[in-house]
Tab-separated table of N, CA and C in Angstrom:
chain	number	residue	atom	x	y	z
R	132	UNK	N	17.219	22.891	21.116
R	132	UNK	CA	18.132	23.495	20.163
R	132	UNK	C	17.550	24.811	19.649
R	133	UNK	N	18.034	25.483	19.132
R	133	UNK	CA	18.170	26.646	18.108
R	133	UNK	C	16.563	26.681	17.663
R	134	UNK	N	17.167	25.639	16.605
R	134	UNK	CA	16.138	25.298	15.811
R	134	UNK	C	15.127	24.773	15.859
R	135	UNK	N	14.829	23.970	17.054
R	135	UNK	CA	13.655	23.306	17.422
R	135	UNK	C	13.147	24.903	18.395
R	136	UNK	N	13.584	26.116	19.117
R	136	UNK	CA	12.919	27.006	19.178
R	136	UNK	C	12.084	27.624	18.526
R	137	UNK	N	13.207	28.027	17.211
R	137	UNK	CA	12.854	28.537	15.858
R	137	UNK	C	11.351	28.189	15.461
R	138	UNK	N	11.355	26.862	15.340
R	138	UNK	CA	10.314	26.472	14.406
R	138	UNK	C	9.323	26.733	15.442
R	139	UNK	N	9.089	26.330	16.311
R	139	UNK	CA	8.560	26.405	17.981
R	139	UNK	C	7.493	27.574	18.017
R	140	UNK	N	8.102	28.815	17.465
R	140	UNK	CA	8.067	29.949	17.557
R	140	UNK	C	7.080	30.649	16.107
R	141	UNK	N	7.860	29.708	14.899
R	141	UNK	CA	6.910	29.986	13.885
R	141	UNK	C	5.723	29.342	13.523
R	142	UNK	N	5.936	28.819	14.530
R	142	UNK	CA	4.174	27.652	14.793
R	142	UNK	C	3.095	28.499	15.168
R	143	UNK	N	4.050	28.897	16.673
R	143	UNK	CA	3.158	29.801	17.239
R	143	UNK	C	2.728	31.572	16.686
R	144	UNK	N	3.802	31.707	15.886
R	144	UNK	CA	2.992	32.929	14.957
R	144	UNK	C	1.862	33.060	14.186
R	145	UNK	N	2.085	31.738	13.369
R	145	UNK	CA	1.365	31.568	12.645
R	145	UNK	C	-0.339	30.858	13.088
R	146	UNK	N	-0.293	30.379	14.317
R	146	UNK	CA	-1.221	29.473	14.660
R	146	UNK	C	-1.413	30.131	15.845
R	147	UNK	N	-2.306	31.628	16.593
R	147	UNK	CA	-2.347	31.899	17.456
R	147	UNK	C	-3.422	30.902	18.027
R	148	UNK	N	-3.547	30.955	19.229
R	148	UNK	CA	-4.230	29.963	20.357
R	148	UNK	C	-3.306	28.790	20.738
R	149	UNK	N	-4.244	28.452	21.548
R	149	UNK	CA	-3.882	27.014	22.375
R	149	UNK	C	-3.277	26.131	21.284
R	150	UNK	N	-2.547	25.198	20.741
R	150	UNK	CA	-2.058	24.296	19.697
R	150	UNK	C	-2.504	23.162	20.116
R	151	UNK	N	-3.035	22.210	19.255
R	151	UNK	CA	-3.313	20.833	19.596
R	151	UNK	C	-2.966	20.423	18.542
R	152	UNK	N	-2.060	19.192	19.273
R	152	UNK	CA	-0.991	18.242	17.951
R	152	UNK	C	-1.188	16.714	17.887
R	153	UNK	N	-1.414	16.741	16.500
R	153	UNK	CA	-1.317	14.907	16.431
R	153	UNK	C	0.477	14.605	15.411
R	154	UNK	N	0.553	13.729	16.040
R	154	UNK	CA	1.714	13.344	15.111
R	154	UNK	C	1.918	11.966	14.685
R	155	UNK	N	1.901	11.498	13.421
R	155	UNK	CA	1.310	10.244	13.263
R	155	UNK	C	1.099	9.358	11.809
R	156	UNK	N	0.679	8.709	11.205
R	156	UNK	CA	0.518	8.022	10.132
R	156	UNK	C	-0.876	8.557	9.694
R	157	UNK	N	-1.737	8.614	8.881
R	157	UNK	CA	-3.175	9.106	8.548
R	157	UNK	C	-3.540	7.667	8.581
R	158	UNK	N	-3.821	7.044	8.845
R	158	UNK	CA	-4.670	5.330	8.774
R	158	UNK	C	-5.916	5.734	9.593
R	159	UNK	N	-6.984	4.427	9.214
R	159	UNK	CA	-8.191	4.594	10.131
R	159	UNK	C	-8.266	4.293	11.340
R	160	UNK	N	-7.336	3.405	11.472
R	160	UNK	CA	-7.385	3.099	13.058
R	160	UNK	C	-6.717	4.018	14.044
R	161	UNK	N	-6.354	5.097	13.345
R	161	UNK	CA	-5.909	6.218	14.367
R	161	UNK	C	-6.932	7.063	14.536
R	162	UNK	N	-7.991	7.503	14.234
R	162	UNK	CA	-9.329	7.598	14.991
R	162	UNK	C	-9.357	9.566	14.707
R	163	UNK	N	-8.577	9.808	13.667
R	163	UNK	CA	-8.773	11.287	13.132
R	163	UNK	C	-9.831	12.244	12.939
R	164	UNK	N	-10.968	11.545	12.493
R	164	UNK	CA	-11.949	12.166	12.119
R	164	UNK	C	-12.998	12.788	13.535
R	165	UNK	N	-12.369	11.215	14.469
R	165	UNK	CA	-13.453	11.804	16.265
R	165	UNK	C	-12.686	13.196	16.392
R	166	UNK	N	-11.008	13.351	16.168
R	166	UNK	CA	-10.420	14.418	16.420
R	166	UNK	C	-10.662	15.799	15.723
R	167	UNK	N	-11.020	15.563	14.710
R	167	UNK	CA	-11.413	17.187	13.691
R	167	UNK	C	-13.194	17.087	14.265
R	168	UNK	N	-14.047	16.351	14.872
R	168	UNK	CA	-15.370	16.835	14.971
R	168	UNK	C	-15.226	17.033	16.509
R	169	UNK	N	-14.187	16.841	17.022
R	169	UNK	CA	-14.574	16.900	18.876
R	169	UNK	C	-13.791	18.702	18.304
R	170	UNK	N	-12.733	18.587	17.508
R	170	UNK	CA	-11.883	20.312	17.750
R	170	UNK	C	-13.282	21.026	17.218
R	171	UNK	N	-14.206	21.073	16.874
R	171	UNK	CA	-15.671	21.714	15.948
R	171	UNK	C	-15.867	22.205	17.532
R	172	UNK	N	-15.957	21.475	18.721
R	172	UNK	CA	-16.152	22.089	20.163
R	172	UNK	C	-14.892	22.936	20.838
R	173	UNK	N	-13.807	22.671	20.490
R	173	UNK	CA	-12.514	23.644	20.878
R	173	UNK	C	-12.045	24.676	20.203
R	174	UNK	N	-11.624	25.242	21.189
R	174	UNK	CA	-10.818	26.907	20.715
R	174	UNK	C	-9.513	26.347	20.095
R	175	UNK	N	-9.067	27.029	19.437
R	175	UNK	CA	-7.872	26.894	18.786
R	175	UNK	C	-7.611	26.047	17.369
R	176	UNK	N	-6.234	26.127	17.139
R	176	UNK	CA	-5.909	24.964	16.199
R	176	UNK	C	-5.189	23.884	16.394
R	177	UNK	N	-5.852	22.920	15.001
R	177	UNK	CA	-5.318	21.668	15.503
R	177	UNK	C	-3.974	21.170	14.151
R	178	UNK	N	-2.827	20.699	14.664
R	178	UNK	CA	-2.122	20.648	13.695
R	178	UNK	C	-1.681	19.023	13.578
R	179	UNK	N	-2.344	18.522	12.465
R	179	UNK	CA	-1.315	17.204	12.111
R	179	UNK	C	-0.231	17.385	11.399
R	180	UNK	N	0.559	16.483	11.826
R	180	UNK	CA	1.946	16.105	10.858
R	180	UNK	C	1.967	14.407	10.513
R	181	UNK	N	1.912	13.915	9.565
R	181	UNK	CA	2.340	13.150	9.202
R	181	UNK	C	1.346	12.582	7.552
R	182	UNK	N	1.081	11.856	6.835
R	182	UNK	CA	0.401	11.646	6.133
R	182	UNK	C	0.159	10.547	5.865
R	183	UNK	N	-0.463	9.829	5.257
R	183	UNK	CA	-1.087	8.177	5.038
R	183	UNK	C	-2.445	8.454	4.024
R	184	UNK	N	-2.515	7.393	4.142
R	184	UNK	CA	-3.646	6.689	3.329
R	184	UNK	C	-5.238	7.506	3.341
R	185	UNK	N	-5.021	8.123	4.468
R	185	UNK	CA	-6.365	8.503	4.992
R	185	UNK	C	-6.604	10.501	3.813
R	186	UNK	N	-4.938	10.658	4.026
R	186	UNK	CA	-5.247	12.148	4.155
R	186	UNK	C	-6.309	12.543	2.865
R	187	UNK	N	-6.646	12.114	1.586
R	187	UNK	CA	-7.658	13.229	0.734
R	187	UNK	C	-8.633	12.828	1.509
R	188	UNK	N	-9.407	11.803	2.314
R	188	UNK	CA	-10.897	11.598	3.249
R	188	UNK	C	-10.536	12.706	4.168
R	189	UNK	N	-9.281	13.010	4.786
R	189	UNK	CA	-9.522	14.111	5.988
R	189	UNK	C	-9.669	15.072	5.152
R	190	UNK	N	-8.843	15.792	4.180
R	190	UNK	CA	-8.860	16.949	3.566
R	190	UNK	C	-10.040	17.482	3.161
R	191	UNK	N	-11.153	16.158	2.407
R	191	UNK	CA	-12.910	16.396	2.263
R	191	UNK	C	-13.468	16.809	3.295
R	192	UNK	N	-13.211	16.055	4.993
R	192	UNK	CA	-13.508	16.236	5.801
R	192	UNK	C	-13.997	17.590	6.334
R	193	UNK	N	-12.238	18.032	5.948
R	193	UNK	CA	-12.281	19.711	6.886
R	193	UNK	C	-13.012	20.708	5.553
R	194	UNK	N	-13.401	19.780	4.407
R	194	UNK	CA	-13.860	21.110	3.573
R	194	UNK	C	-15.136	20.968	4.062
R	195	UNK	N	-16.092	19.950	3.970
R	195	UNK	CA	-17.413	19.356	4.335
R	195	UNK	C	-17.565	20.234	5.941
R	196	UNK	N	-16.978	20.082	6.741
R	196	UNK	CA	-17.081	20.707	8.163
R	196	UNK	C	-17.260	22.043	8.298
R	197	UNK	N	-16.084	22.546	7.175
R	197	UNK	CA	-16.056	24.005	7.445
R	197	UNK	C	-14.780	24.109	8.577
R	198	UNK	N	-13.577	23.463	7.926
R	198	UNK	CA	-12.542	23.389	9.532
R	198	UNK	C	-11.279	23.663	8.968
R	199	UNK	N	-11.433	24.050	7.278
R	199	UNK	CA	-10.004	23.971	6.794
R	199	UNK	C	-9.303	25.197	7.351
R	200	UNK	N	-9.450	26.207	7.981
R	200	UNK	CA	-8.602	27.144	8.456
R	200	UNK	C	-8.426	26.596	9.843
R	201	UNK	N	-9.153	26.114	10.385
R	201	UNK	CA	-8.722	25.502	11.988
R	201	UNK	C	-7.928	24.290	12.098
R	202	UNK	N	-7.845	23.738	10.828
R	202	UNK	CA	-6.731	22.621	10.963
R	202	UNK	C	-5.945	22.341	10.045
R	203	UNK	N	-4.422	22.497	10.265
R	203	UNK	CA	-3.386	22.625	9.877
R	203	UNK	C	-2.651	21.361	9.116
R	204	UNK	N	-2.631	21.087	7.862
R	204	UNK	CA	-2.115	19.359	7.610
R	204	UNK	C	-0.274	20.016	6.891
R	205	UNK	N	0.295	19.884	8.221
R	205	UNK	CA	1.835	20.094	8.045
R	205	UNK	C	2.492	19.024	7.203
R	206	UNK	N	1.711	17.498	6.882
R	206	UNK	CA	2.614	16.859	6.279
R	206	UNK	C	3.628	16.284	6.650
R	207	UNK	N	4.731	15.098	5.950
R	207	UNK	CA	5.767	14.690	6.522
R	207	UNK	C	6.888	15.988	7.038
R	208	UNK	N	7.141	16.283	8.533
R	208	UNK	CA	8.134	17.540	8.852
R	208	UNK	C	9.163	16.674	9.053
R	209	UNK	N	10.665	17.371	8.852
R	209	UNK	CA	12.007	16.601	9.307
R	209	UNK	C	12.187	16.370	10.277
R	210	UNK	N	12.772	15.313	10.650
R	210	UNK	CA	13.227	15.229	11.974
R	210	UNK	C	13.727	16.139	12.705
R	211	UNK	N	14.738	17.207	12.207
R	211	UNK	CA	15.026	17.865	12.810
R	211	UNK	C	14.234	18.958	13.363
R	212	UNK	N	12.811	18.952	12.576
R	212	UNK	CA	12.117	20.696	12.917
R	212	UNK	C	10.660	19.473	14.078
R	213	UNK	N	10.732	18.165	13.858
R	213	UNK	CA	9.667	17.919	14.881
R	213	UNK	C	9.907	17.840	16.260
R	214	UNK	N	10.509	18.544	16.736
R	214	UNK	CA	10.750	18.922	18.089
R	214	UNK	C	9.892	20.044	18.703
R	215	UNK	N	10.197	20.759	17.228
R	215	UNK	CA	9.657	22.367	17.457
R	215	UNK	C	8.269	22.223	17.572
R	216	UNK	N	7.611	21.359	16.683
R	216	UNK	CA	6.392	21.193	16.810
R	216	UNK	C	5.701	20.771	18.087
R	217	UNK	N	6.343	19.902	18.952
R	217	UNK	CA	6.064	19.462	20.120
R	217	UNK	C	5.933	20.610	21.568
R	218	UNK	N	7.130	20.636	20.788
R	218	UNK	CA	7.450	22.706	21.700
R	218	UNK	C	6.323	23.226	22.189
R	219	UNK	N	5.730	23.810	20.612
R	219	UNK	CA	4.857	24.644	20.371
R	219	UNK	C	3.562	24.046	20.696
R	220	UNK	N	3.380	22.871	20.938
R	220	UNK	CA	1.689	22.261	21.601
R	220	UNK	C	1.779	22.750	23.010
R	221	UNK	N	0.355	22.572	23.596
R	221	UNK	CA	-0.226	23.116	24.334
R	221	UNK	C	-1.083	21.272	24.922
R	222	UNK	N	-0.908	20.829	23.981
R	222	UNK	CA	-1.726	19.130	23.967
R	222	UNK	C	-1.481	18.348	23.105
R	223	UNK	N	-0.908	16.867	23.174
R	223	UNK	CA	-0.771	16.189	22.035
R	223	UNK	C	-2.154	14.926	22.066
R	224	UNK	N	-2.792	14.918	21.248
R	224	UNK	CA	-3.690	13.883	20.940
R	224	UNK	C	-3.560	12.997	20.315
R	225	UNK	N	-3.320	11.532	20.871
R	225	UNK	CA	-3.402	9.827	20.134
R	225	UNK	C	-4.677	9.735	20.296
R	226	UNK	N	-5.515	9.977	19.406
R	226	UNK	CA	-7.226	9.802	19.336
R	226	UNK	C	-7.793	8.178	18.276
R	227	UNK	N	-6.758	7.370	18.999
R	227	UNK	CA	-6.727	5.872	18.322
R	227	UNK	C	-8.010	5.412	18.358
R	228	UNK	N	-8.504	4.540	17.869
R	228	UNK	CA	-9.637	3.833	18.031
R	228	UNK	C	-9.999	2.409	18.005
R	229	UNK	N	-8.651	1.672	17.779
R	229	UNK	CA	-9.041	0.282	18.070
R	229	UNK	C	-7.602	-0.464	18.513
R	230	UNK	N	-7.472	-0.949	18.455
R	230	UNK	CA	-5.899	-2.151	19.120
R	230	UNK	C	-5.136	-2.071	18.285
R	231	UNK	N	-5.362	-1.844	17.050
R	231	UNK	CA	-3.827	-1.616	16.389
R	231	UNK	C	-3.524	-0.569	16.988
R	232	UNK	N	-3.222	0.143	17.563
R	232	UNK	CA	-2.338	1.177	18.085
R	232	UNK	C	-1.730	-0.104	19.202
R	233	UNK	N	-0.739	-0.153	19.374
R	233	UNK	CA	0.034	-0.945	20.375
R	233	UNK	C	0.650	0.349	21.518
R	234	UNK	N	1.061	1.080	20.999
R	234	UNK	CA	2.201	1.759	21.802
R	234	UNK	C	2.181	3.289	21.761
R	235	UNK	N	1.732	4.325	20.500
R	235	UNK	CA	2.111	5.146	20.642
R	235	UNK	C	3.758	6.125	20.706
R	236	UNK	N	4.856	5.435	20.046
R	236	UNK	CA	5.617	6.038	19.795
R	236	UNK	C	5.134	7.478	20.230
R	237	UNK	N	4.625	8.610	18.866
R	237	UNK	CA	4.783	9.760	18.977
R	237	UNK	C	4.358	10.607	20.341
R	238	UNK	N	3.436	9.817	21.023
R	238	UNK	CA	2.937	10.192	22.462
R	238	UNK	C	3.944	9.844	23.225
R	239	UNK	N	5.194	9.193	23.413
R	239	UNK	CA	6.205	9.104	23.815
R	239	UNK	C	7.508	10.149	24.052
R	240	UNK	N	7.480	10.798	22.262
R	240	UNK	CA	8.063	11.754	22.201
R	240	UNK	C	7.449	12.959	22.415
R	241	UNK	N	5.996	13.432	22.874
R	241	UNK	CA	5.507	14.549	23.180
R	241	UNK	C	5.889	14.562	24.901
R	242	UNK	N	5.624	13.320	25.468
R	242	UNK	CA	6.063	13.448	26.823
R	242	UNK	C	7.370	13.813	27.309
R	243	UNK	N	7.879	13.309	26.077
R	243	UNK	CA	9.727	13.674	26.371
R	243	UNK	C	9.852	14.938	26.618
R	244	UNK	N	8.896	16.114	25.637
R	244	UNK	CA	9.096	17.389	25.023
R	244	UNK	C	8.444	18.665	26.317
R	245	UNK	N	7.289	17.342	27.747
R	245	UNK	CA	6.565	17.914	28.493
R	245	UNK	C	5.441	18.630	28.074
R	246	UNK	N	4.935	18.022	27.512
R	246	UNK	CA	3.613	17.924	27.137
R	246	UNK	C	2.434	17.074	27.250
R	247	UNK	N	1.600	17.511	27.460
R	247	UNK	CA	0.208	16.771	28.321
R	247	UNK	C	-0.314	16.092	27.199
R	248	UNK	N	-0.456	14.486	27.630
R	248	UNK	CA	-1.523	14.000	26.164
R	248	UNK	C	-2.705	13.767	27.004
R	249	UNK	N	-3.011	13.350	25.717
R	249	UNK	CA	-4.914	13.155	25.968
R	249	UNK	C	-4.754	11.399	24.939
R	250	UNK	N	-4.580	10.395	25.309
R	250	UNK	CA	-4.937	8.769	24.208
R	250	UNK	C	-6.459	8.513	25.106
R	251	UNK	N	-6.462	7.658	24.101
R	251	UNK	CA	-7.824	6.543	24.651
R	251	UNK	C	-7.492	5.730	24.793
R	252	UNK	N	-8.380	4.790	25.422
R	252	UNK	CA	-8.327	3.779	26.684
R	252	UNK	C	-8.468	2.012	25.806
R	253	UNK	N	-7.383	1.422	25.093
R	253	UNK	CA	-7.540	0.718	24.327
R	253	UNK	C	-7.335	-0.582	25.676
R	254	UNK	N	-6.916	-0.621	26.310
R	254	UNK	CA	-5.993	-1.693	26.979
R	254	UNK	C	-4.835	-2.198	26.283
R	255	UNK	N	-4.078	-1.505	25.452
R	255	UNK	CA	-2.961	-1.500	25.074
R	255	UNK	C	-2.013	-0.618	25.470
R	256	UNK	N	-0.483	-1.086	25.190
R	256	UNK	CA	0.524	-0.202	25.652
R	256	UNK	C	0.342	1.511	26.247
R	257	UNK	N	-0.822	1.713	25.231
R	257	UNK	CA	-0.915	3.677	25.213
R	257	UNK	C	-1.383	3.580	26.700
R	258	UNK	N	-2.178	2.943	27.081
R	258	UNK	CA	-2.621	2.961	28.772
R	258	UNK	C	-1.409	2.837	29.441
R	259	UNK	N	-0.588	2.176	29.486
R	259	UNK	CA	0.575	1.971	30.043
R	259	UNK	C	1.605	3.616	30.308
R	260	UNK	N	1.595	3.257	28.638
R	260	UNK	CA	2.932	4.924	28.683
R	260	UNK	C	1.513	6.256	29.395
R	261	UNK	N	0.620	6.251	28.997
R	261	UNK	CA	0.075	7.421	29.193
R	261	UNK	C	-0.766	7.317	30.809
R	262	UNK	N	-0.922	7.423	32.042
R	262	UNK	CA	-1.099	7.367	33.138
R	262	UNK	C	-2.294	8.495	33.286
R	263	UNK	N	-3.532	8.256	33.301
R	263	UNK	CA	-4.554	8.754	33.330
R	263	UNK	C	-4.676	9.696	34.403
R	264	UNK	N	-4.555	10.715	34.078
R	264	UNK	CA	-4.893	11.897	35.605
R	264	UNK	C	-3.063	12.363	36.262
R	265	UNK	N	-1.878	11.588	35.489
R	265	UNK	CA	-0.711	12.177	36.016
R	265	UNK	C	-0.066	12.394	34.635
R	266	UNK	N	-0.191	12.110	33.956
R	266	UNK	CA	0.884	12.528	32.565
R	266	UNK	C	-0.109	12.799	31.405
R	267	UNK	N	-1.540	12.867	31.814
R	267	UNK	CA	-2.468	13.115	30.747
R	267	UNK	C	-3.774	12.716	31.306
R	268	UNK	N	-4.324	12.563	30.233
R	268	UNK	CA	-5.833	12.031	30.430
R	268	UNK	C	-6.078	11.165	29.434
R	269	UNK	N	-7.010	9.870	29.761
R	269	UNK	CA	-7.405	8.463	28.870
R	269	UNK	C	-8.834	9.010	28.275
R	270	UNK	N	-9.266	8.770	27.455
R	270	UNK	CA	-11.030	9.108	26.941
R	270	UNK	C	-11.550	7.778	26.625
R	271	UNK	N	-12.683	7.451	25.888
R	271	UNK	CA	-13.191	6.569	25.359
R	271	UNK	C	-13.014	6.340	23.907
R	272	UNK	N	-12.165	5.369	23.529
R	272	UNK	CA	-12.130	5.784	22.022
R	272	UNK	C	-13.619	5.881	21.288
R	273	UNK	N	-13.808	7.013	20.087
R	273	UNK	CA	-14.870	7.349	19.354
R	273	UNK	C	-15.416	8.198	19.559
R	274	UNK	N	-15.539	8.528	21.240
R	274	UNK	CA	-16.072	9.468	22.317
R	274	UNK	C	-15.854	11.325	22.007
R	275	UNK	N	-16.686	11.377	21.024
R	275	UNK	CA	-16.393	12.813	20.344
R	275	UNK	C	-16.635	14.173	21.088
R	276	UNK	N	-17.456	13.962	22.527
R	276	UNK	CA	-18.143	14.998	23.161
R	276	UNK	C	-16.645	14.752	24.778
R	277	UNK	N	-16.356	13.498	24.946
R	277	UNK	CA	-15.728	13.129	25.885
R	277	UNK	C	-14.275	13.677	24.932
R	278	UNK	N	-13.964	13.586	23.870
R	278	UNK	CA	-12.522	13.788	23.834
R	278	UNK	C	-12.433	15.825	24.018
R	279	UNK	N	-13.472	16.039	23.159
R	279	UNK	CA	-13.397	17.333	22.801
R	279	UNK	C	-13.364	18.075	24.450
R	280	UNK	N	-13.744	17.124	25.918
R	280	UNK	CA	-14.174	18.238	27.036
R	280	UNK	C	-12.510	18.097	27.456
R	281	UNK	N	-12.489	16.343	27.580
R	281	UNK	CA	-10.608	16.471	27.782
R	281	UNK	C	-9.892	17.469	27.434
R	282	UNK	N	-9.836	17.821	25.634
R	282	UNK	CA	-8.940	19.059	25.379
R	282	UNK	C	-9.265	20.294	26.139
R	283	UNK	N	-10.683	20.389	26.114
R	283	UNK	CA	-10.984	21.504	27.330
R	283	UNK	C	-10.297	22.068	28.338
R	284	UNK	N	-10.905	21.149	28.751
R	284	UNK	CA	-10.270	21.024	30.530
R	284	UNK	C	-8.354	20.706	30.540
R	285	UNK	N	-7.690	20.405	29.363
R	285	UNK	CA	-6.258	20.406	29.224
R	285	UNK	C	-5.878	21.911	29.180
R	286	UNK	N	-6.465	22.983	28.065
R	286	UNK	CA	-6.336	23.677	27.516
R	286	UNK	C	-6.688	25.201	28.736
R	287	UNK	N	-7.695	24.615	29.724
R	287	UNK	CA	-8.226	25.236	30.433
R	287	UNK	C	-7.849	25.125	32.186
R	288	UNK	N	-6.992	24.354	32.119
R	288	UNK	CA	-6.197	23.964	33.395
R	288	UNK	C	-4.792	24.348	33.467
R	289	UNK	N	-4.297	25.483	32.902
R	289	UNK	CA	-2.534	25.477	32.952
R	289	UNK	C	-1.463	24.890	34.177
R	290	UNK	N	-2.095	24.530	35.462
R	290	UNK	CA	-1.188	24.260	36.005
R	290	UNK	C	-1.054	22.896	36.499
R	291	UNK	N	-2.321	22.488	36.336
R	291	UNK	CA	-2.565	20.853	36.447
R	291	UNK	C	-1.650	20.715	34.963
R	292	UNK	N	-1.683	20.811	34.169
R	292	UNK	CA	-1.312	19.881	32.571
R	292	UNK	C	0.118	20.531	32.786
R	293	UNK	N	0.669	21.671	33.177
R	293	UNK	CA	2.225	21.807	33.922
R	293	UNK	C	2.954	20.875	34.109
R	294	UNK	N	2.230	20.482	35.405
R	294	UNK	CA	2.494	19.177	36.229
R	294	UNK	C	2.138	17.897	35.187
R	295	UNK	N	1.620	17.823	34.961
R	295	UNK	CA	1.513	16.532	33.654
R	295	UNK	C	2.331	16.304	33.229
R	296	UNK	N	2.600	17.512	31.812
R	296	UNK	CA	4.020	17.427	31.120
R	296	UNK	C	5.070	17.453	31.724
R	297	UNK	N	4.812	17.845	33.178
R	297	UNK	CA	6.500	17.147	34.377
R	297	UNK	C	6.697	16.092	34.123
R	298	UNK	N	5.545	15.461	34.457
R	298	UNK	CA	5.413	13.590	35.110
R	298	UNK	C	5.599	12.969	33.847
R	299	UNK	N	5.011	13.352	32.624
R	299	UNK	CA	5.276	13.071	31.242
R	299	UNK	C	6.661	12.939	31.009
R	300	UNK	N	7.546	13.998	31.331
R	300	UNK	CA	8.762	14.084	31.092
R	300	UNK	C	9.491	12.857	31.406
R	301	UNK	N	9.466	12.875	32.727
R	301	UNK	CA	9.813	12.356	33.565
R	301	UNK	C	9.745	11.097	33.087
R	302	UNK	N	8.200	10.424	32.850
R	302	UNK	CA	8.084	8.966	32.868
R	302	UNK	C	8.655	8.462	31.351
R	303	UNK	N	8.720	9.505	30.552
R	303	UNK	CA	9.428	9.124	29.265
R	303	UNK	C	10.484	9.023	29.120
């Protein structure tokens, strides 16, 4: 739509580089914090949307790190403008860390959008939707040096992660 360009577009003004997106609840078992110390090794910014329980521990986080300009806390966005956000990634990251993650919804809707994820390897559903080496890449959950080379090598491969967010499309 229009508007899912729009916003698409003011992401990317505002956030030059590569985009890396989480979209999601703030809880601990979504594994946030491996994600703001593996981006300490990546170019670009990283943008969450969603909020929970977790967010004033992340917000200390990125002050303690030194990361609050490299990472973006967008907050609950409308339905209608989180499209744009998906748009505008370059990589979506489910950086879960234990079995409550069942499924991954929002990694569902990044594949829809053709976009390359990067989950970890729970033996839950996310292995399933996410196909290691064709619609993304699996890591080790916790794996802070292993997630951060994944975004790498996502960020640093444009035509392999192309083809990803095809097969992504596709399988979503």
């Amino acid at each position: 739509t229009d508007r899912s360009r729009e916003t698409a577009a003011r992401l990317r003004r505002s956030h030059p580089g590569p985009i890396v997106l989480f979209v999601g609840r703030m809880r601990p078992y979504k594994g946030l914090p491996v994600l703001i110390a593996a981006m300490a090794q990546v170019e670009g910014p990283l943008v969450l949307v969603g909020r929970g329980e977790m967010e004033d521990q992340i917000r200390g986080k990125l002050e303690r790190d030194g990361m609050q300009e490299r990472v973006v806390l967008a907050g609950d966005v409308p339905a209608t403008d989180l499209s744009g956000y998906y748009r505008a990634a370059d990589v979506f990251v489910l950086p879960s860390i234990d079995r409550s993650e069942a499924l991954g919804l929002a990694m569902i809707e990044a594949m829809h959008c053709g976009v390359p994820v990067i989950s970890t390897r729970l033996g839950t559903g996310t292995s399933h939707v996410n196909l290691d080496g064709v619609t993304g890449l699996e890591v080790t959950p916790r794996d802070v040096g292993e997630l951060a080379r994944a975004i790498r090598w996502i960020l640093g491969n444009p035509e392999s992660t192309k083809r990803m967010g095809e097969a992504g499309r596709e399988r979503a």
